[in-house]
Coordinates of C-alpha atoms in Angstrom, one line a residue:
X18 CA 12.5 20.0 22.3
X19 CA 12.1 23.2 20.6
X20 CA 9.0 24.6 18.9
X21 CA 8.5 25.0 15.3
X22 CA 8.8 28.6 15.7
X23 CA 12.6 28.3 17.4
X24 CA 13.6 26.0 14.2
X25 CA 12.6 28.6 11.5
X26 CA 15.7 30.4 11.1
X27 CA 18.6 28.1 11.9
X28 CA 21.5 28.0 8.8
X29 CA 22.0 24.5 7.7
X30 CA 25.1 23.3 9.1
X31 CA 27.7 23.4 6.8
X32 CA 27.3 20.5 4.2
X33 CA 25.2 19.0 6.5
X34 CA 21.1 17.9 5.4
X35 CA 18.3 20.3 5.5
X36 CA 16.1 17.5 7.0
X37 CA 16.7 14.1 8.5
X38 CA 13.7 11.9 9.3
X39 CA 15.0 8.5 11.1
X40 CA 13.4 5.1 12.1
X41 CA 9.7 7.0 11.1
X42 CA 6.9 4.6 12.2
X43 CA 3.1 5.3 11.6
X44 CA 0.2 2.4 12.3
X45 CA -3.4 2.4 11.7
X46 CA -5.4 0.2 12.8
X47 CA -4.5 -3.1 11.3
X48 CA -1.6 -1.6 9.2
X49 CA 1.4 -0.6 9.8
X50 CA 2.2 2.3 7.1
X51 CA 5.3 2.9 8.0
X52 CA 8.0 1.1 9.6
X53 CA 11.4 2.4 10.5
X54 CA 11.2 4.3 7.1
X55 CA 14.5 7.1 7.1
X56 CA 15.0 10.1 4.2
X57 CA 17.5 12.9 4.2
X58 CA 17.4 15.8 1.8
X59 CA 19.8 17.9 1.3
X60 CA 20.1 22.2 1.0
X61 CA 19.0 23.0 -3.1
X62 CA 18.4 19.4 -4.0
X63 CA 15.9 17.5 -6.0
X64 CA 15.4 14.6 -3.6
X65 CA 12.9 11.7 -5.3
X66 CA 10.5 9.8 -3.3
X67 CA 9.8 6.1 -5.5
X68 CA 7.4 3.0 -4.8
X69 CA 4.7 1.2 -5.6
X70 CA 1.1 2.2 -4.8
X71 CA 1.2 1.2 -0.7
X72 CA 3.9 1.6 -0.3
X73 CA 4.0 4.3 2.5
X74 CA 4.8 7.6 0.2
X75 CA 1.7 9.6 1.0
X76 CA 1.7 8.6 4.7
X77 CA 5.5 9.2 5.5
X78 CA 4.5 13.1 3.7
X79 CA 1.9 13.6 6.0
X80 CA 3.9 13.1 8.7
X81 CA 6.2 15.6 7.4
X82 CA 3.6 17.8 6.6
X83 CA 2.3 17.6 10.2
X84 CA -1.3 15.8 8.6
X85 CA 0.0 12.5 10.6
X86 CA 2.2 12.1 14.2
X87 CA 4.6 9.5 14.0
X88 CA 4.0 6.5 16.6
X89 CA 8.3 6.4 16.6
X90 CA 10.9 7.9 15.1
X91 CA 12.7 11.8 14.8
X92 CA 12.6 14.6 12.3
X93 CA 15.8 17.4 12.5
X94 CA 16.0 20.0 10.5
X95 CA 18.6 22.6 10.3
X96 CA 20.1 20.5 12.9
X97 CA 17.8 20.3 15.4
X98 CA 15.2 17.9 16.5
X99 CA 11.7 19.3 15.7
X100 CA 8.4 18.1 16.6
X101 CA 5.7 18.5 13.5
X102 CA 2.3 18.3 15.3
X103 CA 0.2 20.0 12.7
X104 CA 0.7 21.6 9.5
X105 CA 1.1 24.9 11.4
X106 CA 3.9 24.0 12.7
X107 CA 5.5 22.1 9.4
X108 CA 4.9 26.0 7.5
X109 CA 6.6 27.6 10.6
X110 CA 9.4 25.5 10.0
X111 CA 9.2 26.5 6.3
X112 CA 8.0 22.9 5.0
X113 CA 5.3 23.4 2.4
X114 CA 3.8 20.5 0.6
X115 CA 2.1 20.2 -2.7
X116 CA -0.2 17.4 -2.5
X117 CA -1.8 15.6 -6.1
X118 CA -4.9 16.6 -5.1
X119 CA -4.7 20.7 -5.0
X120 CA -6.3 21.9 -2.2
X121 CA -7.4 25.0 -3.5
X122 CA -10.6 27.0 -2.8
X123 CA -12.3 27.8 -6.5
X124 CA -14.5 31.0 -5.1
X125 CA -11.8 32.5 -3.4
X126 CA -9.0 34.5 -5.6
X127 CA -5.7 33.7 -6.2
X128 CA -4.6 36.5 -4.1
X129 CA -7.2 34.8 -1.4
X130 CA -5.6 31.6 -1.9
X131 CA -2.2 32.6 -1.6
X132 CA -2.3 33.7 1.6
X133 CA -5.0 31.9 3.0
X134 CA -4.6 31.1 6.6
X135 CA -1.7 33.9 6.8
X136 CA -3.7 36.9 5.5
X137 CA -1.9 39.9 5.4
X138 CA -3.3 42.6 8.0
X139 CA -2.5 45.2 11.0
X140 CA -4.8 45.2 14.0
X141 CA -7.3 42.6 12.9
X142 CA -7.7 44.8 9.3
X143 CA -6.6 43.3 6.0
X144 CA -4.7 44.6 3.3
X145 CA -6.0 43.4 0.0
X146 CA -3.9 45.5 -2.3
X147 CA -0.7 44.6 -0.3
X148 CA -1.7 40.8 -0.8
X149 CA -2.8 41.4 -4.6
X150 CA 1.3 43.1 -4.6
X151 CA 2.6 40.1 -3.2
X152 CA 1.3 37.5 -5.0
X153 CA 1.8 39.6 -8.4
X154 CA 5.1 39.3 -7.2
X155 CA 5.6 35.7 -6.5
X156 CA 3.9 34.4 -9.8
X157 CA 6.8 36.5 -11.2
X158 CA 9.3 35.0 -9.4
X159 CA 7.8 31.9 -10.7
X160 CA 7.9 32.5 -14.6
X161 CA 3.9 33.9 -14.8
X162 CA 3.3 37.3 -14.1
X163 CA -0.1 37.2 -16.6
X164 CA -1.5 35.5 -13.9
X165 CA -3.8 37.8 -12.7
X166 CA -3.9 37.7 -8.6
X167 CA -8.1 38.7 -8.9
X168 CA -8.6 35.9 -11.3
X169 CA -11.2 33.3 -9.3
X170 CA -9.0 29.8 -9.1
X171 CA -11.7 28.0 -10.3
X172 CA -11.6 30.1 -13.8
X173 CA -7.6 29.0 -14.2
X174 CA -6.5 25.9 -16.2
X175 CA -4.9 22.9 -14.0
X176 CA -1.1 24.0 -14.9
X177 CA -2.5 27.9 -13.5
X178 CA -3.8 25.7 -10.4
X179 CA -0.4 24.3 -9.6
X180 CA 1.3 27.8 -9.8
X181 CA -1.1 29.0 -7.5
X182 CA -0.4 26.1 -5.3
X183 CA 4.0 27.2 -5.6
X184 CA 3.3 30.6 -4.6
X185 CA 1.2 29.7 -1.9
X186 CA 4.2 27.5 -0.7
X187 CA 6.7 30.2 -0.8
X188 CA 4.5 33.0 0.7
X189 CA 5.4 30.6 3.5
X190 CA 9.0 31.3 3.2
X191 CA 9.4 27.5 2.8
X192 CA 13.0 26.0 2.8
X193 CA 11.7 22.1 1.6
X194 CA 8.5 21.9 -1.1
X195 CA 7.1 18.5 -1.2
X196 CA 5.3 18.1 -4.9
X197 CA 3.1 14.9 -5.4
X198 CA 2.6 13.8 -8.4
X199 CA 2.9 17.1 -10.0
X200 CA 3.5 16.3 -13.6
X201 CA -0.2 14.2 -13.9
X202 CA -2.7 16.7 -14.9
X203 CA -0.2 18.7 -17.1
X204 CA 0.6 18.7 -21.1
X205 CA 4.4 18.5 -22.3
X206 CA 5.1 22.1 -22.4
X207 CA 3.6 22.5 -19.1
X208 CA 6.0 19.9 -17.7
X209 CA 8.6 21.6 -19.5
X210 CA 7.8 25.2 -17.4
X211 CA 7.4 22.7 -14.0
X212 CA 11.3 21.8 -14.4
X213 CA 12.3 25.6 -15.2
X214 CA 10.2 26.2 -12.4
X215 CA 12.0 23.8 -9.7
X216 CA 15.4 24.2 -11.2
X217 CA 15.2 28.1 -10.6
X218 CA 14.1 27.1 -6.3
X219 CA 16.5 24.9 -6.1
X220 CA 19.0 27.3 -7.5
X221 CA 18.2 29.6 -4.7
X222 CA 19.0 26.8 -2.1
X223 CA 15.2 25.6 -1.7
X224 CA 14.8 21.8 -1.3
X225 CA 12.1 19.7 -4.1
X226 CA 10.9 16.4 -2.6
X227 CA 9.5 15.2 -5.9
X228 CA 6.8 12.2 -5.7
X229 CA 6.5 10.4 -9.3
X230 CA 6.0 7.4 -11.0
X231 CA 7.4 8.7 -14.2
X232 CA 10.9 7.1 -14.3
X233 CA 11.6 9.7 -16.9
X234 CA 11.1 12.5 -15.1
X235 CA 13.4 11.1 -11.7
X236 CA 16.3 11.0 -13.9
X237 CA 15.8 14.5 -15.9
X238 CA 14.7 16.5 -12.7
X239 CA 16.3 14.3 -9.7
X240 CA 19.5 14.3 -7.6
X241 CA 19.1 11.6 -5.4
X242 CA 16.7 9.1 -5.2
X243 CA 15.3 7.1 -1.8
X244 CA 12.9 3.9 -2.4
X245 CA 9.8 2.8 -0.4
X246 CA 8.6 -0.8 -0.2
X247 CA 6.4 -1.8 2.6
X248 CA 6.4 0.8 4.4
X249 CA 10.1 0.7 5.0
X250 CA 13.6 2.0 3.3
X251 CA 14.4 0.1 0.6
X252 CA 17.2 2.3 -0.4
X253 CA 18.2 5.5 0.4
X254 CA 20.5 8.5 -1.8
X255 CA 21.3 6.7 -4.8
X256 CA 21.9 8.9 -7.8
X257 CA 19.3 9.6 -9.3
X258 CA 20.8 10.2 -13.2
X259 CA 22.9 6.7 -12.7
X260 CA 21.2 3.9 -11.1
X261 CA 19.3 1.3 -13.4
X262 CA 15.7 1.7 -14.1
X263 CA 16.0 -2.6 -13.6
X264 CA 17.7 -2.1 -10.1
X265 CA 15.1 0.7 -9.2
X266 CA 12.3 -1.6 -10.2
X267 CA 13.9 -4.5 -7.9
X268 CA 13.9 -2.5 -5.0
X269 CA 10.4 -1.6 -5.2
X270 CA 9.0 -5.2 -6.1
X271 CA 10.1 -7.1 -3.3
X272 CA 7.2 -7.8 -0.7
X273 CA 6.7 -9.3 3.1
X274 CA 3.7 -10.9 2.0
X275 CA 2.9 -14.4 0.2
X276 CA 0.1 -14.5 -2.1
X277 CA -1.7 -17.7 -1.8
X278 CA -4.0 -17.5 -5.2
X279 CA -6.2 -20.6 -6.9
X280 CA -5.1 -22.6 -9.4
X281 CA -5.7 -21.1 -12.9
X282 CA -7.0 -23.2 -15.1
X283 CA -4.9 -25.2 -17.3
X284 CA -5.9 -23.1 -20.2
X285 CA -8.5 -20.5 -19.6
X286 CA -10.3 -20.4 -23.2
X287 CA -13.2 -18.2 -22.3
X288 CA -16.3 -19.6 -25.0
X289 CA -18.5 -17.9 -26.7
X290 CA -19.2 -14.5 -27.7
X291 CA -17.9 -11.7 -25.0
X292 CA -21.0 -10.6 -22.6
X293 CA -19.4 -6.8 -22.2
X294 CA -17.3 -5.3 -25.1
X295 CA -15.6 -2.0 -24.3
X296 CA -15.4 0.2 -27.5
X297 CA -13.4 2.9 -28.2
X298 CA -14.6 4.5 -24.3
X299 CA -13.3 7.4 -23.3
X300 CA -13.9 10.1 -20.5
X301 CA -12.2 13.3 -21.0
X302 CA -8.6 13.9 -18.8
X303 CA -9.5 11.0 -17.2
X304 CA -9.4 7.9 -20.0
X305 CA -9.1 7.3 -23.7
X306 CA -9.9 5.0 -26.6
X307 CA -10.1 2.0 -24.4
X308 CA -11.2 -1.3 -26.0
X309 CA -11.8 -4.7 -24.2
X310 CA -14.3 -7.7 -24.6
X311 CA -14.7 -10.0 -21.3
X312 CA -16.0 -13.6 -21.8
X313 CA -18.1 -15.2 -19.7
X314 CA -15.7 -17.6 -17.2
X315 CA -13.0 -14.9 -17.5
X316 CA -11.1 -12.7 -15.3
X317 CA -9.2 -9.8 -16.4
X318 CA -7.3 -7.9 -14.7
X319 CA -6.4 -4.0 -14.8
X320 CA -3.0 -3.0 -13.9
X321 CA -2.1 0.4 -13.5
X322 CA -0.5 3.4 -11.1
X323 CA -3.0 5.5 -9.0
X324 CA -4.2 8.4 -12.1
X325 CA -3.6 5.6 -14.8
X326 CA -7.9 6.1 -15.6
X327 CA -8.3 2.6 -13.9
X328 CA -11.2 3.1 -11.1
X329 CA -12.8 5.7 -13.5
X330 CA -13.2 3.0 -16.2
X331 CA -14.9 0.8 -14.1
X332 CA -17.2 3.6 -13.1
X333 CA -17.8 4.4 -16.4
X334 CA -18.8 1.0 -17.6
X335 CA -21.1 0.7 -14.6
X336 CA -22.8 3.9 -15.4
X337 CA -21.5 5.9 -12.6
X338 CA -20.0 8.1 -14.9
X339 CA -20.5 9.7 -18.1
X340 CA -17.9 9.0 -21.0
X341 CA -17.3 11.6 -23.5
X342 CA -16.6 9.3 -26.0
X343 CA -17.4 5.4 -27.1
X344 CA -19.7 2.6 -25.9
X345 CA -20.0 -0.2 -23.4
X346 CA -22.1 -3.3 -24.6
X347 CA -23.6 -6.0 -22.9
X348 CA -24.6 -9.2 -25.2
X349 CA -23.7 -6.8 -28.3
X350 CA -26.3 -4.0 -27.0
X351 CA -25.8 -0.8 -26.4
X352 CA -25.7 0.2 -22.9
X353 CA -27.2 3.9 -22.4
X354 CA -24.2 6.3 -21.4
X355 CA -24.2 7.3 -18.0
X356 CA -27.2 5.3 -16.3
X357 CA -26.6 2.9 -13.4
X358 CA -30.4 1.6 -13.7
X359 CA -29.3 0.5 -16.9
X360 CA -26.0 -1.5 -16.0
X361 CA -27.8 -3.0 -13.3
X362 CA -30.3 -4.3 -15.6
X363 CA -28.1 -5.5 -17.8
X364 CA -26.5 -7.6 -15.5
X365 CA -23.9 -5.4 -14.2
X366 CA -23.0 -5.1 -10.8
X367 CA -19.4 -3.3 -8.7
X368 CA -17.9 -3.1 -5.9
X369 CA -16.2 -0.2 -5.5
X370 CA -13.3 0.9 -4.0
X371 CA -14.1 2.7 -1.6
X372 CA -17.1 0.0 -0.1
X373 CA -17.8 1.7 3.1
X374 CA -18.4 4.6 1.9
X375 CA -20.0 3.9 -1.3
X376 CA -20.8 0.3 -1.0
X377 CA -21.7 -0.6 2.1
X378 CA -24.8 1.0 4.4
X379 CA -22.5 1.0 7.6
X380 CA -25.5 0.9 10.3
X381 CA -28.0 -1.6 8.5
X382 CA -27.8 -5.2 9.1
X383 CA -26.2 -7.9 6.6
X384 CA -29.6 -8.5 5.0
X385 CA -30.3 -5.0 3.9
X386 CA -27.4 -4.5 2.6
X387 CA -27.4 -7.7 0.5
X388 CA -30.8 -7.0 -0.5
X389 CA -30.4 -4.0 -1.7
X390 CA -30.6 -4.3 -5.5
X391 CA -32.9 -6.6 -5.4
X392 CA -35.5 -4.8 -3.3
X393 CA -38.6 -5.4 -5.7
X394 CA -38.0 -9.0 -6.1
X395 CA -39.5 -9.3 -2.2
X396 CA -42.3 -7.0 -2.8
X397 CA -45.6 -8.6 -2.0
X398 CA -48.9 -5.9 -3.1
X399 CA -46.5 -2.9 -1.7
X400 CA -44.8 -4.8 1.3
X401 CA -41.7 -6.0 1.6
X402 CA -41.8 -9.4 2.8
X403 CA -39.2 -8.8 5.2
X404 CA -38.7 -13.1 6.0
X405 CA -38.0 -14.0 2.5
X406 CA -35.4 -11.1 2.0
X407 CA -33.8 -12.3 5.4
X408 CA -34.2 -15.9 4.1
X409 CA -32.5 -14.8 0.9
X410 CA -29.7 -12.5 2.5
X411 CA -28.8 -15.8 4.1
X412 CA -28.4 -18.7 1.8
X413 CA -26.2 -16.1 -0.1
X414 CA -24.0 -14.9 2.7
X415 CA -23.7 -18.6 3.9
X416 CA -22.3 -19.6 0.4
X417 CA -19.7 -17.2 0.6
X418 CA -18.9 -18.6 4.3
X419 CA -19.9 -15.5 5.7
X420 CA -18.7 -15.2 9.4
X421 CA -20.5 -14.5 11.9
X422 CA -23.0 -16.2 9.8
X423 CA -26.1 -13.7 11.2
X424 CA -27.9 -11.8 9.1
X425 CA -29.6 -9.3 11.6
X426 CA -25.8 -8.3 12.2
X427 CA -24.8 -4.6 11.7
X428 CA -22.3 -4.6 9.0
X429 CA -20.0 -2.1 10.7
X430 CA -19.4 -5.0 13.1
X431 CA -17.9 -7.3 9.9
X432 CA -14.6 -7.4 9.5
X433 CA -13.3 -6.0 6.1
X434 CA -12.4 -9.2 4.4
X435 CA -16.6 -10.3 5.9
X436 CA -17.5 -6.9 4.6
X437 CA -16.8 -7.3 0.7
X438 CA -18.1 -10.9 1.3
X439 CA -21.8 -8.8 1.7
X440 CA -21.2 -6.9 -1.5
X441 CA -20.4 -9.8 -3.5
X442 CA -23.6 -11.5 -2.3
X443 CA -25.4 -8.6 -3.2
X444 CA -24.6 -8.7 -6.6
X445 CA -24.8 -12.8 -7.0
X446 CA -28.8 -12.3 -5.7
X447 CA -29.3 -9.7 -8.3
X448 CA -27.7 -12.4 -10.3
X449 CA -25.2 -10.4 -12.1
X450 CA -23.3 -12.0 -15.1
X451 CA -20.3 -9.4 -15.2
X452 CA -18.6 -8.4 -11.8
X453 CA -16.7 -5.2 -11.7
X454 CA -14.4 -5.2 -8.9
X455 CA -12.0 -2.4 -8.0
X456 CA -9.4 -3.1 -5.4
X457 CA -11.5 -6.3 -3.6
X458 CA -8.9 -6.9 -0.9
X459 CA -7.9 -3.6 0.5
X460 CA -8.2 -3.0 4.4
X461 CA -8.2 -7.5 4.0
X462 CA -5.8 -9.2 6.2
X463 CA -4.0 -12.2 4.7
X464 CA -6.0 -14.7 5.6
X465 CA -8.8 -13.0 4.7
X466 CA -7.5 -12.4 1.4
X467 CA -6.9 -16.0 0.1
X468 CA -10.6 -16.2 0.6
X469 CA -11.2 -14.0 -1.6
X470 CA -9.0 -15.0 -3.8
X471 CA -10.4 -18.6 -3.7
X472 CA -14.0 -16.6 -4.0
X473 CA -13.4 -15.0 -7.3
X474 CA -12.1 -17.9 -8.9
X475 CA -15.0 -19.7 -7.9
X476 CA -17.4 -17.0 -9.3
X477 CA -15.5 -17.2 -12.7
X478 CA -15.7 -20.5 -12.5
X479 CA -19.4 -20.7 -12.6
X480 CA -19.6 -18.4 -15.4
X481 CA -19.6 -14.8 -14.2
X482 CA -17.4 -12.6 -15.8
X483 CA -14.8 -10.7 -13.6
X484 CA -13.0 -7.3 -14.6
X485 CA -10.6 -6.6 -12.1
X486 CA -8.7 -3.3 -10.7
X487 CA -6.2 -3.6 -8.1
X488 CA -2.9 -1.4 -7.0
X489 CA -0.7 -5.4 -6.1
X490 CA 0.6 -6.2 -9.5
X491 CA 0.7 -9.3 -8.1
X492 CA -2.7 -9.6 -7.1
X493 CA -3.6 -8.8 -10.8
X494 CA -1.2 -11.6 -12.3
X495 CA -2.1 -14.1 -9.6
X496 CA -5.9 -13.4 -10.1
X497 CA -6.5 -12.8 -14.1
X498 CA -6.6 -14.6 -17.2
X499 CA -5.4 -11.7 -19.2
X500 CA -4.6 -8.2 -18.0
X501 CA -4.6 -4.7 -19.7
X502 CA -1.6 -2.6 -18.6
X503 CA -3.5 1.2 -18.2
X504 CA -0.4 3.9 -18.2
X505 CA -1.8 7.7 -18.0
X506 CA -5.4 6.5 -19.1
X507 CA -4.3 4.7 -22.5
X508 CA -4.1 0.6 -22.3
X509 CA -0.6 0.2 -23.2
X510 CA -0.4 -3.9 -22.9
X511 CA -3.1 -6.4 -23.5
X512 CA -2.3 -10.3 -23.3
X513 CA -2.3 -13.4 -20.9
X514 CA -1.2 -13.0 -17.6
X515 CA 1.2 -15.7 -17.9
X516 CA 3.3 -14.1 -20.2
X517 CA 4.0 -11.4 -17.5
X518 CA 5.9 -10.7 -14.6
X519 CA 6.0 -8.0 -12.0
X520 CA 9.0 -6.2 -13.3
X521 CA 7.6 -6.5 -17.2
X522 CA 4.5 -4.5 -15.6
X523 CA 6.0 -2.2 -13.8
X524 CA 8.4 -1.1 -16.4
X525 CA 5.1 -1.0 -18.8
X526 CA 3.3 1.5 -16.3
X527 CA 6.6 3.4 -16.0
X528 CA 8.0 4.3 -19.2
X529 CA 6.0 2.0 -21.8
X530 CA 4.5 3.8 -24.5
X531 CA 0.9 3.1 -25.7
X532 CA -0.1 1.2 -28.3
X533 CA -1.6 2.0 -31.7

């Protein structure tokens, strides 16, 4: 097997692919990411990467990156059979990627970031004003020589990030650029300059992967186009400017899994005056002019792409964040902006999506973590009467059939289906009336699942009112009562779920427009 450093140079064969990644397998534990997944991209083409949230896009670029080793599979390029065991060895190659998140580093320059990792220098000495040279001379070769090589990152705009980011990748010399998501944090005429931008690389023979959910984009920017569902191929090299939006959707849509949801009521007519109403909120670059009243008894469901606002309205309701603009309401009173104490009081309680690491206390038992919001209600004179909070920890886990039914139990020890069980009971002893819950079943098995599923329904049921965020459209039409559509932080569809399928959603988060 040769090293990275033997496949830098090779010519592409003649009209053969630049890179060929075959029968690409990645688990972790409990999941398998990536199953037998293949992609080829070809010498100076725009080669899209498409699929739903899950569906094994992010992994299957780290592997190519060299972030993640594949458990099976092989990567050629040029023609040979490479080995990417770190990102080292991916830039030797000359495989940069451009990940959503820029990982930039705001005190250092853009000179400093630019060659970061591969400073420029003789005999252990750097040469600043060589580097400064160079990157003058790659923001000109990418349209923006007024970018000033001494100008702090942290000072430029996000479009100015994103440059940075391209000339970083070819100070590498790179062959095949990898850009994820690239178009999300930029204005029309910035997305504009990004296709001048990747037209000109891939006039000079460079190769775009291009990551995006923007169906309009694929077929003004893309070549070909390969689809990811379930971690595996769903179809690979169709033409990118030809093939139906409706046949794209299709192959994203279809899934292994059954989805084994409660019966909905006959017909859910949540009573009475809403207990949150959501008015005209808004959070700058994040979400905007969002409305929505929830009834007690009612679920509704959120349904958007990763970036659509959809986590960051749920955190901004709870308190968790600040919005710039609008008002949350909680029996037709004013919430005040930005307080968590004051949600909490209200009767507001989340669980987020991320729970171990911002809902869960990993190394305290099941009754601490359950009793966490309620921690005053078992003070006695300054004490915590530590049998009454274990008392209480357990009556609630044991209505949500918490297993192993122990309360002393670490919770690391829970599985993670047991593990959002504990948050919910946290948040049914506070007594809560409104439930925000943002992606319940992720890291669940399927079994698990349905009992959540079955859980929710059975919380709505007895009155509490459920807003719901998840990535599975299905989940979210399974689930709900109604759902909001969320498309690049506007709600561009409001109405029952019944009148939707998957398809409908996923051509509203696509290419729908929002609503006046």
């Amino acid at each position: 097997m040769p090293s990275p450093s033997e496949a830098t140079a090779p010519p592409v064969p003649d009209g053969g692919p630049l890179l060929t990644m075959t029968g690409i397998t990645k688990s972790f534990p409990g999941v398998r990411a990536l199953d037998g997944v293949d992609l080829e991209v070809l010498p100076g083409e725009v080669h899209c990467l498409l699929g739903q949230n899950g569906a094994g896009k992010s992994t299957l670029i780290k592997v190519l990156a060299g972030a993640h080793r594949p458990d099976a599979g092989a990567i050629t390029w040029c023609g040979r059979p490479v080995q990417l065991t770190s990102p080292t060895a991916a830039m030797s190659c000359g495989i940069a990627t451009i990940y959503q998140e820029l990982d930039l580093v705001d005190g250092l320059s853009v000179s400093e970031n630019i060659h970061l990792g591969h400073e420029l220098s003789t005999a252990g000495f750097l040469h600043p004003a060589s580097a400064r040279e160079a990157s003058a001379a790659l923001l000109a070769r990418l349209g923006h020589p007024e970018i000033d090589p001494d100008t702090p990152v942290g000072a430029l705009a996000a479009a100015g990030r994103q440059i940075v980011s391209m000339a970083r990748a070819l100070s590498h010399d790179a062959r095949l650029i990898v850009m994820d998501e690239p178009s999300a944090v930029l204005d029309s005429d910035e997305v504009d300059n990004l296709f001048r931008i990747v037209a000109d690389l891939t006039a000079s023979g460079v190769a775009v992967v291009y990551i995006s959910h923007r169906l309009a984009e694929i077929r003004r920017i893309g070549d070909r186009v390969t689809v990811l569902k379930d971690g595996r191929t769903a179809a690979r090299g169709l033409p990118a400017h030809s093939t139906p939006t409706r046949d794209i959707v299709s192959l994203m849509t279809g899934r292994k899994v059954e989805y084994a949801f409660p019966e909905r009521p006959p017909a859910p007519e949540a009573a009475g005056r809403p207990v949150l109403e959501v008015q005209g909120l808004a959070r700058e670059g994040e979400f905007a002019h969002v409305d929505l009243a929830l009834r007690p008894g009612e679920i509704l469901g959120l349904a958007g792409l990763v970036g659509s606002g959809r986590s960051e309205l749920l955190e901004t309701i709870y308190g968790a964040r600040r919005p710039s603009a609008g008002r949350v309401l909680v029996d037709g009173r004013p919430l005040r902006p930005g307080s968590v104490l004051a949600a909490v009081r209200a009767g507001i309680g989340l669980a987020p999506e991320e729970r171990k690491a911002q809902g869960l206390l990993m190394l305290e038992s099941v009754t601490r973590n359950v009793s966490l919001s309620s921690l005053a209600r078992f003070a006695r004179a300054g004490w915590l009467d530590r049998a009454a909070e274990r008392s209480a920890a357990h009556r609630g886990t044991g209505e949500l059939s918490l297993r192993p039914a122990d309360p002393d139990r670490p919770v690391r020890t829970l599985s993670g289906g047991n593990q959002q069980k504990v948050v919910l009971a946290r948040w049914l002893l506070r007594g809560c009336r409104v439930l925000l819950l943002d992606e319940p079943t992720r890291g669940v098995d399927v079994g698990a699942r349905a009992e959540l599923y079955t859980l929710i329904r059975r919380l709505a049921d007895d009155g509490v009112a459920v807003l719901l965020v998840s990535s599975e459209v299905p989940e979210v039409l399974g689930l709900a009562d109604r759902v909001l559509v969320l498309r690049e932080g506007r709600v561009v569809h409001g109405g029952p779920a019944r009148e939707l399928d998957e398809h409908r959603v996923l051509d509203l988060v696509m290419e729908g427009s929002p609503s006046s």
